[in-house]
Short mmCIF file of C-alpha atoms in Angstrom, two decimals:
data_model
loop_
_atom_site.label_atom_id
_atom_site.label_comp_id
_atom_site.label_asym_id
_atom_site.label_seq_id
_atom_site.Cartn_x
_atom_site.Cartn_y
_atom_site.Cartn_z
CA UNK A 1 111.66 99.99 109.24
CA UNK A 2 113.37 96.99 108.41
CA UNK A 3 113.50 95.09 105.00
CA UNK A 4 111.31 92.13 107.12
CA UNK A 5 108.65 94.83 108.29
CA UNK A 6 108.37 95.89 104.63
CA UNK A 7 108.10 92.58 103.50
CA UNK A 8 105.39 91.53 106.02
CA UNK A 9 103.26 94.87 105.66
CA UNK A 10 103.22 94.05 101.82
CA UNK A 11 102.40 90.34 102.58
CA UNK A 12 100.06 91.28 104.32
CA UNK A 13 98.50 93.89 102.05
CA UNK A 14 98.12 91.05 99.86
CA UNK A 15 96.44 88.73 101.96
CA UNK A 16 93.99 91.13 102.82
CA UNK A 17 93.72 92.13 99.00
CA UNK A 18 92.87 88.01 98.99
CA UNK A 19 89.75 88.10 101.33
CA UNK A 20 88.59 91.12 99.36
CA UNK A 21 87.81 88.45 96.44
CA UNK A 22 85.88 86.38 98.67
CA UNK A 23 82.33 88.47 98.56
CA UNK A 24 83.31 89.15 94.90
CA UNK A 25 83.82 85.04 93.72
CA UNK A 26 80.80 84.24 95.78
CA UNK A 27 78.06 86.85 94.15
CA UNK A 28 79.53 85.71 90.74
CA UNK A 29 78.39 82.08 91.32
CA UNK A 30 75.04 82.83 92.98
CA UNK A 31 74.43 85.47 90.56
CA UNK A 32 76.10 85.26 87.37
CA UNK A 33 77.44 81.99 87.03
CA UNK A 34 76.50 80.50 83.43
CA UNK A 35 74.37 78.05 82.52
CA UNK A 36 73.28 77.59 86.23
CA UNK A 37 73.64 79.51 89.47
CA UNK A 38 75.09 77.59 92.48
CA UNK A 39 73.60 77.49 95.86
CA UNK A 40 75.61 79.65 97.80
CA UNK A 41 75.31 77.59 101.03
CA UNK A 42 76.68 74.38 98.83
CA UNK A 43 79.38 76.98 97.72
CA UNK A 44 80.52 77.34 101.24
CA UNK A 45 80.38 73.71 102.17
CA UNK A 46 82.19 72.25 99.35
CA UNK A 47 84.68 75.40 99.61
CA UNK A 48 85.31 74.46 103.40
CA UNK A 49 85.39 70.94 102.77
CA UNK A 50 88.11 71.16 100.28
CA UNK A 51 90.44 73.71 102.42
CA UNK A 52 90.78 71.63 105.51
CA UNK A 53 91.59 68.70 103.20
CA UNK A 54 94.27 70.89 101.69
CA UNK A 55 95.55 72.13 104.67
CA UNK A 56 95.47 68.53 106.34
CA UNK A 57 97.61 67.43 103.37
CA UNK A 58 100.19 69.72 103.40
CA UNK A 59 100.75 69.81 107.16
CA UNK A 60 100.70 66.46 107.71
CA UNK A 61 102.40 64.88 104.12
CA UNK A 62 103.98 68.13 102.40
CA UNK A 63 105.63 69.23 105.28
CA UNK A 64 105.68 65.91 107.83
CA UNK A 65 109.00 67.41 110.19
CA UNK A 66 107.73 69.94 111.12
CA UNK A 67 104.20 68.84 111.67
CA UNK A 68 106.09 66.18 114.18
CA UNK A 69 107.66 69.04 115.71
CA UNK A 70 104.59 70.96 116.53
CA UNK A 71 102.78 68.05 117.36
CA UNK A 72 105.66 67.49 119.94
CA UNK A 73 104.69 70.55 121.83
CA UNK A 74 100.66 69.98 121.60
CA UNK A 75 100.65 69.65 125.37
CA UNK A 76 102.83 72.95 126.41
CA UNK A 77 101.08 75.26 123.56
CA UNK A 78 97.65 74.53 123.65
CA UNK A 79 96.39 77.80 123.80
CA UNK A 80 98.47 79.10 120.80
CA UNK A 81 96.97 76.93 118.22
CA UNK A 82 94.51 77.74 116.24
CA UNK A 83 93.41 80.91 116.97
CA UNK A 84 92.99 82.54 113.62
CA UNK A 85 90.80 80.21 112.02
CA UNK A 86 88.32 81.47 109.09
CA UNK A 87 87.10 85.07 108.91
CA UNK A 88 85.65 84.62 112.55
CA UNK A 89 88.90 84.68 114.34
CA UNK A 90 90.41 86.83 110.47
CA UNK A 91 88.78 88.52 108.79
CA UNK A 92 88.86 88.25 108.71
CA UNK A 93 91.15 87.23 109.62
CA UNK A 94 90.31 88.43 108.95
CA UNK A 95 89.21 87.30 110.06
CA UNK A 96 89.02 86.61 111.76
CA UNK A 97 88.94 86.45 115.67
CA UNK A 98 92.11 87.21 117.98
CA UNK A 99 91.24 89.29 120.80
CA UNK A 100 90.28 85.63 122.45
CA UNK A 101 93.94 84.89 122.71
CA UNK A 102 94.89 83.71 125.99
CA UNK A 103 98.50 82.68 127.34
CA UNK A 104 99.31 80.06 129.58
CA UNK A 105 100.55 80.52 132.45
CA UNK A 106 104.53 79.26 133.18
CA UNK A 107 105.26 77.23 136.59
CA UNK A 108 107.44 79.47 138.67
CA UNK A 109 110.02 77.66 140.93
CA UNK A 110 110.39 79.01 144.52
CA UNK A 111 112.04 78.18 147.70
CA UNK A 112 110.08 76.28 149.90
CA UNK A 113 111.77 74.95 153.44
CA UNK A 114 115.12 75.13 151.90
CA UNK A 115 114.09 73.55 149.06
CA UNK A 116 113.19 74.97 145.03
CA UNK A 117 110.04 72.99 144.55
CA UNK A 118 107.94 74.16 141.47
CA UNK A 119 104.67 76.44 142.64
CA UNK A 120 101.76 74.91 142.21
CA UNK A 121 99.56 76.73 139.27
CA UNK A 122 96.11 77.78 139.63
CA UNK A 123 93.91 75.11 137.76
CA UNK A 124 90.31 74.71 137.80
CA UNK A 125 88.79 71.26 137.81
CA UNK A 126 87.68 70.05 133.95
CA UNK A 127 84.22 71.20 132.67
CA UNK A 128 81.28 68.47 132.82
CA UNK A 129 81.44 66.73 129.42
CA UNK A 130 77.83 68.10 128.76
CA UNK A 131 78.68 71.54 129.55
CA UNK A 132 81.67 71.11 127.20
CA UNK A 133 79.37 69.63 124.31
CA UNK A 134 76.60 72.34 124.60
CA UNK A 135 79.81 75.13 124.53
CA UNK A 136 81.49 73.25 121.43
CA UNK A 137 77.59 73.31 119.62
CA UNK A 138 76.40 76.68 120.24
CA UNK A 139 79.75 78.29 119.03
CA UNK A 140 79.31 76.14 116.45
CA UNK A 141 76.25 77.25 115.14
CA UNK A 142 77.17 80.82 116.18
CA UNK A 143 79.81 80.61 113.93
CA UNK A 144 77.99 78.92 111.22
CA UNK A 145 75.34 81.49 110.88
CA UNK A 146 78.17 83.88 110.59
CA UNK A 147 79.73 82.21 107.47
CA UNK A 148 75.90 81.29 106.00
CA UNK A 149 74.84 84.80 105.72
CA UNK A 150 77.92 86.08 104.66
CA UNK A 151 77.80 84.29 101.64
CA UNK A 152 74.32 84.74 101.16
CA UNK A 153 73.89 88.50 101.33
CA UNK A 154 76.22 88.39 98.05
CA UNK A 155 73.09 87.17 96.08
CA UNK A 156 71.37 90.16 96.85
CA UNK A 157 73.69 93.44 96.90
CA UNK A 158 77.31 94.35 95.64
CA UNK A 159 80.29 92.96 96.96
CA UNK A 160 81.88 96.15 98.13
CA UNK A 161 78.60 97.36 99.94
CA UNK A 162 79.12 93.91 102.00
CA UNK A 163 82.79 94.68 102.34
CA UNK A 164 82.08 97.83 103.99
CA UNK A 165 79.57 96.47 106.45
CA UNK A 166 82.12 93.37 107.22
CA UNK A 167 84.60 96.21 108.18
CA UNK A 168 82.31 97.97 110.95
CA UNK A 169 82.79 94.78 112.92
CA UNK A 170 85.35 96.00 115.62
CA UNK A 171 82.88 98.52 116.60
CA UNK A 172 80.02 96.18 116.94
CA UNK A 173 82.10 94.00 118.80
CA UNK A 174 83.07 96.71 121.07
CA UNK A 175 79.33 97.31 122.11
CA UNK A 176 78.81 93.50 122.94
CA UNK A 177 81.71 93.55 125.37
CA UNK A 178 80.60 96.47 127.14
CA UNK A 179 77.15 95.07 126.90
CA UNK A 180 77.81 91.60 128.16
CA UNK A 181 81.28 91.59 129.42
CA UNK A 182 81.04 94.88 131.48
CA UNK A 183 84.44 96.15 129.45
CA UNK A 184 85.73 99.57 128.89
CA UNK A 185 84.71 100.59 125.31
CA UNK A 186 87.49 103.00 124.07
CA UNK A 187 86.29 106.65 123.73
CA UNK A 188 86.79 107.13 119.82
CA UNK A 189 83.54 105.07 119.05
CA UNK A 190 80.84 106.98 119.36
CA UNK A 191 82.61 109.65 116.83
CA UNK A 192 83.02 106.74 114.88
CA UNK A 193 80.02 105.15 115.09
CA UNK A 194 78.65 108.64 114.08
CA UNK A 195 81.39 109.06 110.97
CA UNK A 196 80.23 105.81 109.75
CA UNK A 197 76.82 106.08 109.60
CA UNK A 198 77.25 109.40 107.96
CA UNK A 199 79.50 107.35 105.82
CA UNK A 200 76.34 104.82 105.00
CA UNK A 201 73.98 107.81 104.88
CA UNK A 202 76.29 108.64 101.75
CA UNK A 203 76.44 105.87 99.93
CA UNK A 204 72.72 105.85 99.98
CA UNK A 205 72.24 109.39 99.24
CA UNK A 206 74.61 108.34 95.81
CA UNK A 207 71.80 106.20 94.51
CA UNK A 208 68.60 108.76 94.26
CA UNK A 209 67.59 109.81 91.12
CA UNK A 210 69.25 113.05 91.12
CA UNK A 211 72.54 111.73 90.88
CA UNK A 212 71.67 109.29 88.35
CA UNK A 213 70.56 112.50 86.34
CA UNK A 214 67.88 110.19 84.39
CA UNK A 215 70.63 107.10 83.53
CA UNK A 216 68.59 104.23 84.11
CA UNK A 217 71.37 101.65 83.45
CA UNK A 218 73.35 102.01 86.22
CA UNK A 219 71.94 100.88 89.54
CA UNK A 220 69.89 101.43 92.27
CA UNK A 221 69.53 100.55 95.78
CA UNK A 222 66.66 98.27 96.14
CA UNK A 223 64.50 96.27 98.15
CA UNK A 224 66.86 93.30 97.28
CA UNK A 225 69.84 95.28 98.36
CA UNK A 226 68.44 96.20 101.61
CA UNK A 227 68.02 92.33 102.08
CA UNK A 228 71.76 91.43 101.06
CA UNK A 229 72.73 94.46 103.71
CA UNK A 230 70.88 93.23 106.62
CA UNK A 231 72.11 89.78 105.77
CA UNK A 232 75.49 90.87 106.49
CA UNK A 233 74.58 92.88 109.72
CA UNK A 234 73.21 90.17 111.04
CA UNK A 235 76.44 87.92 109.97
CA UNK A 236 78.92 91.05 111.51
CA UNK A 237 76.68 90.86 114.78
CA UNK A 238 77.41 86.57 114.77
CA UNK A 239 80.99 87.29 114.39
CA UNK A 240 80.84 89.33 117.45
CA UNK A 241 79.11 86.93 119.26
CA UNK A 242 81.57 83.76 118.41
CA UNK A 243 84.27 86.40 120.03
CA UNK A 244 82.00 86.73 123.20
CA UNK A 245 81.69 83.04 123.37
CA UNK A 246 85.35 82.40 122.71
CA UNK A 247 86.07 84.94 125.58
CA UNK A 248 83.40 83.17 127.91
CA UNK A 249 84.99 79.62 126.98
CA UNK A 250 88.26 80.53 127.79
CA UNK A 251 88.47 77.29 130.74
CA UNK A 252 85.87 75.51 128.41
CA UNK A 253 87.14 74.80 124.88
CA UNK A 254 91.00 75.30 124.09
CA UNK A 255 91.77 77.18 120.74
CA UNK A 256 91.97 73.66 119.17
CA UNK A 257 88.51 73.00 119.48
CA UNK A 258 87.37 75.82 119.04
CA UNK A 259 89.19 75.83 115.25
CA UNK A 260 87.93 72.29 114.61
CA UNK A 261 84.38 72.80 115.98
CA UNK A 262 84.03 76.28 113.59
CA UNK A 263 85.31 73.73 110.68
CA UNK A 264 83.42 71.00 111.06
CA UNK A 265 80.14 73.18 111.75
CA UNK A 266 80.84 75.24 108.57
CA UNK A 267 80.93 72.10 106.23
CA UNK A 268 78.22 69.51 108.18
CA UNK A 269 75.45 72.60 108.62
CA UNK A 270 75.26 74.04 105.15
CA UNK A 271 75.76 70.92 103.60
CA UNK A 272 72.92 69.68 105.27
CA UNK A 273 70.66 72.62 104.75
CA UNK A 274 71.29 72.22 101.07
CA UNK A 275 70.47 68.82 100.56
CA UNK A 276 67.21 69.12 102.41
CA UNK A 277 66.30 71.85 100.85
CA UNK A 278 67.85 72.48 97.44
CA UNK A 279 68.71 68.95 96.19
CA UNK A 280 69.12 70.15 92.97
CA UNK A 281 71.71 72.81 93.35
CA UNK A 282 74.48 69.98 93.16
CA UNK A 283 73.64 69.69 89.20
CA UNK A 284 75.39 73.11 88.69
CA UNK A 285 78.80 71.54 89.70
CA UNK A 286 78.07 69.23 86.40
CA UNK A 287 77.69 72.28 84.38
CA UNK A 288 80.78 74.49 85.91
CA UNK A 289 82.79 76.24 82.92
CA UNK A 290 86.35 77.62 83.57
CA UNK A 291 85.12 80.81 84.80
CA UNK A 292 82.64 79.59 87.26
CA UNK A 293 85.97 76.70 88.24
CA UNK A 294 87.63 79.60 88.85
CA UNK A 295 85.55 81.75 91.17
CA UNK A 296 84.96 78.61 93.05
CA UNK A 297 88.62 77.81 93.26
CA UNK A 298 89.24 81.55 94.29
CA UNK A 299 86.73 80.52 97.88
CA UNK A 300 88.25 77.45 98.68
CA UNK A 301 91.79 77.60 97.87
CA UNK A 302 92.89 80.97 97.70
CA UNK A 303 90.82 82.39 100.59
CA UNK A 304 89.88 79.53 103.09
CA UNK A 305 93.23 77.85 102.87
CA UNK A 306 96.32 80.09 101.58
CA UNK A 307 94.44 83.58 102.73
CA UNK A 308 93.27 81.98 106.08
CA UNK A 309 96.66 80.15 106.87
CA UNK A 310 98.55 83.60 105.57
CA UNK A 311 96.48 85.47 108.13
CA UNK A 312 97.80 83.15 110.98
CA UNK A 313 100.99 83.58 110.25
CA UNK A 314 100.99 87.62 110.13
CA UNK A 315 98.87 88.22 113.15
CA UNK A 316 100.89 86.12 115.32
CA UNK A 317 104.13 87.98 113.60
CA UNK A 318 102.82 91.20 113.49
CA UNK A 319 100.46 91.27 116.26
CA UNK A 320 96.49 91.71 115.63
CA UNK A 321 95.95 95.35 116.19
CA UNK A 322 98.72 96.33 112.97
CA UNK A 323 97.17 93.52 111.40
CA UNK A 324 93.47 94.74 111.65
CA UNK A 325 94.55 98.27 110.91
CA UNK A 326 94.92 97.39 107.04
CA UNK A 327 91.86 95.77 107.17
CA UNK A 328 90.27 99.30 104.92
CA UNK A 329 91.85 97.93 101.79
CA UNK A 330 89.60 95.26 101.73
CA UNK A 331 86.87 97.52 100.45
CA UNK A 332 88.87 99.00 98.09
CA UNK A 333 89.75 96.05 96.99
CA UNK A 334 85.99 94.72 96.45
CA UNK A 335 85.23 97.86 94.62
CA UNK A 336 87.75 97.40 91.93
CA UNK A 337 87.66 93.62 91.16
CA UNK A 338 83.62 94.07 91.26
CA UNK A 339 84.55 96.65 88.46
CA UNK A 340 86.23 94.89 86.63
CA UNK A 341 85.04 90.77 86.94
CA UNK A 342 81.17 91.66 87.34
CA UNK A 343 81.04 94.71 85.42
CA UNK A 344 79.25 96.30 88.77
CA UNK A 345 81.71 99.48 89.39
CA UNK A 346 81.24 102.48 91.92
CA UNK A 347 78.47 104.71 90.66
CA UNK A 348 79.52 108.64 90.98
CA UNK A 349 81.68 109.99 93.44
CA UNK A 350 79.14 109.99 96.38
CA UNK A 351 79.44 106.64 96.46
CA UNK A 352 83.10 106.96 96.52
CA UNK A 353 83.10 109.40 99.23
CA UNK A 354 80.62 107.36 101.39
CA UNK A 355 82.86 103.95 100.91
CA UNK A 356 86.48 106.73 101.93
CA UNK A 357 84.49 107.60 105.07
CA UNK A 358 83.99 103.96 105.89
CA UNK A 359 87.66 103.13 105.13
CA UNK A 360 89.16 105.90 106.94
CA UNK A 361 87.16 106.10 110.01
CA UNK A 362 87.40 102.04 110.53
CA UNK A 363 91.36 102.76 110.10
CA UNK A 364 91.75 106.09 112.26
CA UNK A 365 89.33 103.66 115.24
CA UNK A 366 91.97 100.55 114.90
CA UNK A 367 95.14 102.99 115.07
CA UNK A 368 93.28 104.99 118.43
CA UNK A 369 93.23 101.27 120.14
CA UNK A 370 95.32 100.84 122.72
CA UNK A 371 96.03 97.42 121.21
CA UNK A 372 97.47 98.64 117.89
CA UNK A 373 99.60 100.92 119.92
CA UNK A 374 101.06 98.33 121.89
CA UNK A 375 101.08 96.23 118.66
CA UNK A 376 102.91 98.77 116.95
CA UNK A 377 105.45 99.11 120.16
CA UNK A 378 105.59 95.62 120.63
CA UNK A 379 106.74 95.24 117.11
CA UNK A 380 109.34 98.16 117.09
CA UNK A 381 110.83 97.03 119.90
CA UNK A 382 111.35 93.51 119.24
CA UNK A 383 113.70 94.76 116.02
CA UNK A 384 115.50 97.22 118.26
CA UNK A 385 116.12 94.92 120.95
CA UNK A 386 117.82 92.32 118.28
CA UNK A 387 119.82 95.12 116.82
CA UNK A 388 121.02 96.15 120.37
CA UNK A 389 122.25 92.11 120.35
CA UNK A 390 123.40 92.35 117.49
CA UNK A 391 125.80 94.96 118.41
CA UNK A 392 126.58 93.74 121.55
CA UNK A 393 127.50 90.22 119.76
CA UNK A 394 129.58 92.59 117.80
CA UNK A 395 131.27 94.49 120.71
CA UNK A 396 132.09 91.00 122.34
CA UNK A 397 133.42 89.80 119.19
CA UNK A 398 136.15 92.84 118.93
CA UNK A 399 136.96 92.37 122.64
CA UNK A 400 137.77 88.85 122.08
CA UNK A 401 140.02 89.80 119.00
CA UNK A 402 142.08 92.48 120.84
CA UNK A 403 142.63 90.10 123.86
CA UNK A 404 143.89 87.21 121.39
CA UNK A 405 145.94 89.81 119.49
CA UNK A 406 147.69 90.58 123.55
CA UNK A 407 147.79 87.11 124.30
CA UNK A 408 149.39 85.92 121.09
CA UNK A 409 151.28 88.78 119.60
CA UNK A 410 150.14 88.71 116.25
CA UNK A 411 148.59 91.29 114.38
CA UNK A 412 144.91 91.52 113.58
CA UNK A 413 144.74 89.91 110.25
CA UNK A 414 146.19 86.81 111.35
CA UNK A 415 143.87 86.29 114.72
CA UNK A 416 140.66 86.78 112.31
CA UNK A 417 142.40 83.81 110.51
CA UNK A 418 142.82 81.74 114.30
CA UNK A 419 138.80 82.53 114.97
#
């Protein structure tokens, strides 16, 4: 391993310690925030609001060359661009989102009655406007629902208990595409299905009241964190369905949309569900202290715009699959900072054990993908293949030298000083 594949696997260990904080900032302003609690759906709009004004400024003012530059090639790369956006295609980066990734295919020349004409590629007429509209809305709202209950289920259970459920998503997204795409599923997922309900069976098992052996301040699962845990279900089953619908829109909505439609949704929805219905959550942005400034700071700047930018720029360097397959270090990640910022740490070792399970089995399924393998390969043998250049370049060079030397009659010292 290179010095550049050590630097990106620690780059991105970090950026996947940064989406850990994200469950963690967000249950510390709907739940702890002093003197008043925030709406969490105003938390996500303003958050989401701010981060595509931050990215619009630097791309387009901090950074104006190369923004030209891209924009320059809008019409060949299309399908490249933007599709990491948020933890839908992250996460998550994470999200968030990247087996929808599509290529376009190149025009091949061939000879045609004595003549190289370009082939002709295989296009399909444009969608009907309307069709195109309904697409763009229901992924939209898809999406939406996604973001909505993820930050809500952090007003009802611990950030790490959300963490681990978030991480199950690759198998749940495996059952929708054999359910509704008719694709292989690959054959580690039932044993991990099973591992990680055993797993969950655990970390339920660590809150009875044997284990507490009569401590009543520590606590307990609850009716409120059962809530907070479906919540998030239902949010890991809505990212699996915006990846169905960005694999079904393929020849609808290019990646572009698709980014700017998930954006745009995420700030216009919430923000409108607050105002109708909680009017009055806005006043706790008039009483924000420097701790609540900086958990909501933490959402908007360090996860929706450096985390979710960062996790563009290592999937498409690293490739998803070796990506994904540090994704277990999120958890671990929630646990401690809920430790130590909310004062809300991992019970007994149970609970450990049942949160290990999790991590390990979600690890051991990404690494048995045939997509992390070819990741990994890919990877590998794109640094072997510029070392082999490399030396090559090298070989030439040397050739070139002694033939110089023959030609000139001079010894080596002086034809490195003619090059």
């Amino acid at each position: 391993m290179t010095f550049e594949d050590s630097r990106r696997f620690l780059l991105a260990l970090i950026n996947h310690i940064i989406w850990s904080t994200l469950t963690v900032a967000s249950r510390y302003l709907q739940v702890y925030a002093v003197p008043t609690v925030f709406d969490g759906q105003g938390v996500l709009a303003t958050a989401k609001a701010t981060s595509l004004i931050l990215i619009f400024t630097c791309s387009h003012i901090v950074c104006p060359e190369k923004e030209e530059q891209n924009s320059s090639r809008t019409h060949e790369n299309d399908d490249d661009e933007g599709k990491d956006s948020d933890a839908v295609m992250q996460e998550d980066a994470n999200v968030d989102d990247v087996d929808a990734r599509a290529e376009r295919r190149p025009t091949v020349p061939v000879r045609q009655k004595g003549m190289l004409e370009p082939m002709q590629a295989h296009t399909t007429p444009p969608p009907p406007k309307r069709t195109k509209i309904f697409f763009a809305l229901l992924f939209g709202i898809v999406a939406t629902c996604r973001a909505a209950l993820n930050i809500a289920s952090a007003q009802f259970t611990l950030s790490y208990y959300i963490t681990a459920i978030n991480s199950l998503t690759p198998l749940v997204v495996s059952i929708g595409d054999k359910m509704f795409l008719e694709t292989d599923m690959p054959s580690a997922i039932w044993p991990c299905i099973f591992a990680s309900i055993v797993g969950c069976a655990t970390i339920a098992a660590s809150q009875s009241p044997l284990m507490s052996k009569g401590d009543s301040s520590g606590f307990s699962f609850t009716a409120q964190d059962a809530i907070g845990c479906g919540l998030q279900f239902m949010s890991t089953c809505f990212s699996a369905a915006a990846r169905l619908l960005m694999k079904r829109t393929e020849s609808i909505l290019s990646r572009n949309e698709a980014v700017q439609t998930n954006n745009a949704c995420n700030f216009v929805f919430p923000l409108s569900y607050t105002l109708v219905t909680n009017p009055g959550g806005w006043e706790a942005y008039r009483e924000m202290n420097l701790q609540s400034l900086a958990a909501w700071t933490i959402i908007s700047v360090l996860v929706y715009t450096i985390g979710s930018t960062g996790q563009m720029s290592l999937v498409r360097s690293m490739g998803p699959g070796v990506y994904s397959s540090l994704g277990a270090i999120r958890v671990l990640g929630s646990a401690i900072l809920s430790a130590l910022w909310l004062n809300e740490p991992v019970q007994n070792w149970l609970e450990w054990s049942g949160l290990l399970i999790i991590m390990c089995t979600m690890t051991l399924y990404t690494l048995a993908s045939v997509d992390v393998r070819d990741s990994w390969r890919h990877l590998f043998a794109a640094r072997a293949t510029r070392r082999t250049e490399n030396e090559t370049g090298s070989s030439d060079a040397a050739l070139q030298l002694v033939r110089l030397k023959d030609e000139l009659g001079v010894d080596s010292n002086e034809t490195r000083e003619l090059l």
